[in-house]
């Protein structure tokens, strides 16, 4: 055990001593963790993972399993000890929120942290505002209960834009209408770039009704020359229906759902 000469707070409110004054860019907390995988000391597992992922030797790169943490170092008195909420030496809360399962500390309780047994990790946002979807394998906000397309273990995958693992990401995520998940900021970046299709399944994930109406108007006002007047076979990315339509350079509308999110399969035989 390590201990320095830092004065131990003696006031009646000593548990709150240093609250919100310590930590890293990820969390406000009054302790650091000892990583059992490499025996290093870091403020949090994200700090550990960022440091380890930048090592020059790929064989040395690794991630910390949060549940494996056993030892922490108090940032107030520098005492190393078992992972508990209150420092055994100076009696401060090393984290206003503490999860004994995840060994997770955070002084900023405005996040409304809670532990989800089904997920096996801590979430933020308030338990009352989330439910666990067994098929998708993660917690979703209550408005999505019975109101989203389920995809098996959808959250236990990588964001299709930035490729960060979504399940335990500290960034906000969202569920697209097709059921696939993505970081909210990545989805907004897609919107800003007019990318309206899911990067995974190519289904339309935004309201394109106005765009489809405008495209239809342009097609109706732009007849194709006689030599291009033939039918082509198309597959709709939205409803998976195949149909034969008149070829047009601007786009092809699905005869089943009227979506222009289609792809050309081939020219109709004999044309």
Short mmCIF file of N, CA, C and O in Angstrom, two decimals, residues 178-226:
data_model
loop_
_atom_site.label_atom_id
_atom_site.label_comp_id
_atom_site.label_asym_id
_atom_site.label_seq_id
_atom_site.Cartn_x
_atom_site.Cartn_y
_atom_site.Cartn_z
N UNK A 178 -34.25 0.80 -39.75
CA UNK A 178 -33.98 -0.56 -40.21
C UNK A 178 -33.57 -1.47 -39.06
O UNK A 178 -33.49 -2.69 -39.23
N UNK A 179 -33.29 -0.89 -37.87
CA UNK A 179 -32.90 -1.68 -36.71
C UNK A 179 -31.42 -1.66 -36.41
O UNK A 179 -31.00 -2.05 -35.32
N UNK A 180 -30.61 -1.22 -37.34
CA UNK A 180 -29.17 -1.13 -37.10
C UNK A 180 -28.86 0.11 -36.26
O UNK A 180 -29.58 1.11 -36.31
N UNK A 181 -27.79 0.03 -35.49
CA UNK A 181 -27.43 1.10 -34.57
C UNK A 181 -26.21 1.87 -35.05
O UNK A 181 -25.37 1.34 -35.80
N UNK A 182 -26.10 3.10 -34.57
CA UNK A 182 -25.05 3.99 -35.04
C UNK A 182 -24.88 5.10 -34.01
O UNK A 182 -25.81 5.41 -33.25
N UNK A 183 -23.70 5.67 -33.92
CA UNK A 183 -23.51 6.83 -33.05
C UNK A 183 -24.41 7.97 -33.54
O UNK A 183 -24.53 8.21 -34.75
N UNK A 184 -25.00 8.69 -32.60
CA UNK A 184 -25.89 9.78 -32.97
C UNK A 184 -25.16 10.85 -33.77
O UNK A 184 -25.68 11.37 -34.76
N UNK A 185 -23.93 11.17 -33.37
CA UNK A 185 -23.18 12.20 -34.09
C UNK A 185 -22.80 11.72 -35.49
O UNK A 185 -22.75 12.52 -36.44
N UNK A 186 -22.57 10.43 -35.65
CA UNK A 186 -22.27 9.88 -36.97
C UNK A 186 -23.51 9.91 -37.86
O UNK A 186 -23.42 10.17 -39.07
N UNK A 187 -24.67 9.64 -37.25
CA UNK A 187 -25.93 9.69 -38.01
C UNK A 187 -26.19 11.12 -38.49
O UNK A 187 -26.60 11.34 -39.64
N UNK A 188 -25.94 12.09 -37.62
CA UNK A 188 -26.15 13.50 -38.00
C UNK A 188 -25.17 13.92 -39.09
O UNK A 188 -25.49 14.74 -39.95
N UNK A 189 -23.96 13.37 -39.04
CA UNK A 189 -22.99 13.64 -40.11
C UNK A 189 -23.48 13.06 -41.43
O UNK A 189 -23.32 13.69 -42.49
N UNK A 190 -24.10 11.87 -41.38
CA UNK A 190 -24.71 11.30 -42.58
C UNK A 190 -25.77 12.24 -43.15
O UNK A 190 -25.82 12.48 -44.36
N UNK A 191 -26.61 12.75 -42.26
CA UNK A 191 -27.68 13.67 -42.70
C UNK A 191 -27.08 14.89 -43.39
O UNK A 191 -27.58 15.33 -44.44
N UNK A 192 -26.03 15.46 -42.80
CA UNK A 192 -25.43 16.67 -43.36
C UNK A 192 -24.81 16.42 -44.73
O UNK A 192 -24.66 17.34 -45.53
N UNK A 193 -24.45 15.14 -44.99
CA UNK A 193 -23.85 14.79 -46.27
C UNK A 193 -24.88 14.21 -47.24
O UNK A 193 -24.53 13.67 -48.30
N UNK A 194 -26.18 14.30 -46.86
CA UNK A 194 -27.28 13.78 -47.68
C UNK A 194 -27.15 12.29 -47.97
O UNK A 194 -27.55 11.81 -49.03
N UNK A 195 -26.59 11.57 -47.00
CA UNK A 195 -26.50 10.12 -47.11
C UNK A 195 -27.72 9.53 -46.40
O UNK A 195 -27.76 9.47 -45.17
N UNK A 196 -28.73 9.12 -47.16
CA UNK A 196 -30.01 8.76 -46.58
C UNK A 196 -30.18 7.26 -46.35
O UNK A 196 -31.19 6.82 -45.82
N UNK A 197 -29.19 6.45 -46.72
CA UNK A 197 -29.30 5.00 -46.61
C UNK A 197 -28.43 4.44 -45.49
O UNK A 197 -27.35 4.96 -45.21
N UNK A 198 -28.90 3.38 -44.84
CA UNK A 198 -28.12 2.70 -43.83
C UNK A 198 -26.84 2.16 -44.45
O UNK A 198 -26.90 1.49 -45.49
N UNK A 199 -25.69 2.42 -43.84
CA UNK A 199 -24.42 1.92 -44.41
C UNK A 199 -24.32 0.40 -44.40
O UNK A 199 -23.47 -0.16 -45.09
N UNK A 200 -25.18 -0.27 -43.64
CA UNK A 200 -25.11 -1.73 -43.53
C UNK A 200 -26.05 -2.41 -44.51
O UNK A 200 -25.64 -3.29 -45.27
N UNK A 201 -27.33 -2.03 -44.49
CA UNK A 201 -28.32 -2.74 -45.30
C UNK A 201 -28.86 -1.92 -46.47
O UNK A 201 -29.65 -2.44 -47.27
N UNK A 202 -28.49 -0.67 -46.57
CA UNK A 202 -28.88 0.23 -47.67
C UNK A 202 -30.35 0.64 -47.65
O UNK A 202 -30.83 1.24 -48.61
N UNK A 203 -31.08 0.34 -46.59
CA UNK A 203 -32.47 0.78 -46.51
C UNK A 203 -32.52 2.28 -46.20
O UNK A 203 -31.62 2.83 -45.58
N UNK A 204 -33.60 2.91 -46.64
CA UNK A 204 -33.80 4.33 -46.36
C UNK A 204 -34.03 4.54 -44.87
O UNK A 204 -34.86 3.87 -44.27
N UNK A 205 -33.29 5.46 -44.26
CA UNK A 205 -33.40 5.68 -42.81
C UNK A 205 -33.85 7.10 -42.48
O UNK A 205 -33.88 7.48 -41.32
N UNK A 206 -34.22 7.87 -43.50
CA UNK A 206 -34.71 9.23 -43.30
C UNK A 206 -35.98 9.43 -44.13
O UNK A 206 -36.26 8.66 -45.05
N UNK A 207 -36.72 10.45 -43.82
CA UNK A 207 -37.94 10.77 -44.57
C UNK A 207 -37.55 11.37 -45.91
O UNK A 207 -37.07 12.50 -45.98
N UNK A 208 -37.76 10.60 -46.96
CA UNK A 208 -37.36 11.04 -48.29
C UNK A 208 -38.56 11.37 -49.17
O UNK A 208 -38.40 11.54 -50.39
N UNK A 209 -39.74 11.48 -48.60
CA UNK A 209 -40.96 11.69 -49.40
C UNK A 209 -40.86 12.95 -50.26
O UNK A 209 -41.25 12.92 -51.45
N UNK A 210 -40.36 14.04 -49.70
CA UNK A 210 -40.24 15.28 -50.48
C UNK A 210 -39.22 15.11 -51.61
O UNK A 210 -39.45 15.58 -52.74
N UNK A 211 -38.13 14.42 -51.33
CA UNK A 211 -37.09 14.20 -52.35
C UNK A 211 -37.61 13.29 -53.46
O UNK A 211 -37.33 13.52 -54.65
N UNK A 212 -38.36 12.26 -53.06
CA UNK A 212 -38.91 11.35 -54.06
C UNK A 212 -39.90 12.09 -54.97
O UNK A 212 -39.92 11.88 -56.19
N UNK A 213 -40.73 12.96 -54.39
CA UNK A 213 -41.71 13.72 -55.18
C UNK A 213 -41.00 14.64 -56.18
O UNK A 213 -41.42 14.77 -57.34
N UNK A 214 -39.93 15.28 -55.73
CA UNK A 214 -39.17 16.16 -56.61
C UNK A 214 -38.49 15.37 -57.72
O UNK A 214 -38.49 15.79 -58.88
N UNK A 215 -37.95 14.20 -57.38
CA UNK A 215 -37.29 13.36 -58.38
C UNK A 215 -38.29 12.87 -59.42
O UNK A 215 -38.00 12.85 -60.63
N UNK A 216 -39.48 12.49 -58.98
CA UNK A 216 -40.52 12.04 -59.92
C UNK A 216 -40.90 13.17 -60.88
O UNK A 216 -41.09 12.95 -62.09
N UNK A 217 -40.98 14.38 -60.35
CA UNK A 217 -41.32 15.53 -61.19
C UNK A 217 -40.24 15.76 -62.25
O UNK A 217 -40.55 16.02 -63.43
N UNK A 218 -38.98 15.62 -61.85
CA UNK A 218 -37.88 15.82 -62.79
C UNK A 218 -37.89 14.74 -63.87
O UNK A 218 -37.63 15.01 -65.04
N UNK A 219 -38.20 13.49 -63.48
CA UNK A 219 -38.25 12.38 -64.44
C UNK A 219 -39.38 12.60 -65.43
O UNK A 219 -39.22 12.39 -66.65
N UNK A 220 -40.56 13.03 -64.91
CA UNK A 220 -41.70 13.26 -65.80
C UNK A 220 -41.43 14.38 -66.79
O UNK A 220 -41.97 14.38 -67.92
N UNK A 221 -40.59 15.33 -66.40
CA UNK A 221 -40.29 16.47 -67.27
C UNK A 221 -39.09 16.22 -68.18
O UNK A 221 -38.69 17.11 -68.96
N UNK A 222 -38.48 15.04 -68.05
CA UNK A 222 -37.28 14.74 -68.82
C UNK A 222 -37.44 13.40 -69.54
O UNK A 222 -36.92 12.37 -69.09
N UNK A 223 -38.18 13.36 -70.63
CA UNK A 223 -38.35 12.09 -71.36
C UNK A 223 -37.03 11.61 -71.96
O UNK A 223 -36.20 12.42 -72.39
N UNK A 224 -36.84 10.30 -71.97
CA UNK A 224 -35.62 9.73 -72.53
C UNK A 224 -35.73 9.61 -74.05
O UNK A 224 -36.83 9.41 -74.58
N UNK A 225 -34.62 9.73 -74.77
CA UNK A 225 -34.63 9.54 -76.22
C UNK A 225 -35.13 8.14 -76.59
O UNK A 225 -35.06 7.22 -75.78
N UNK A 226 -35.59 7.99 -77.80
CA UNK A 226 -36.18 6.73 -78.25
C UNK A 226 -35.22 5.56 -78.10
O UNK A 226 -35.62 4.44 -77.74
#
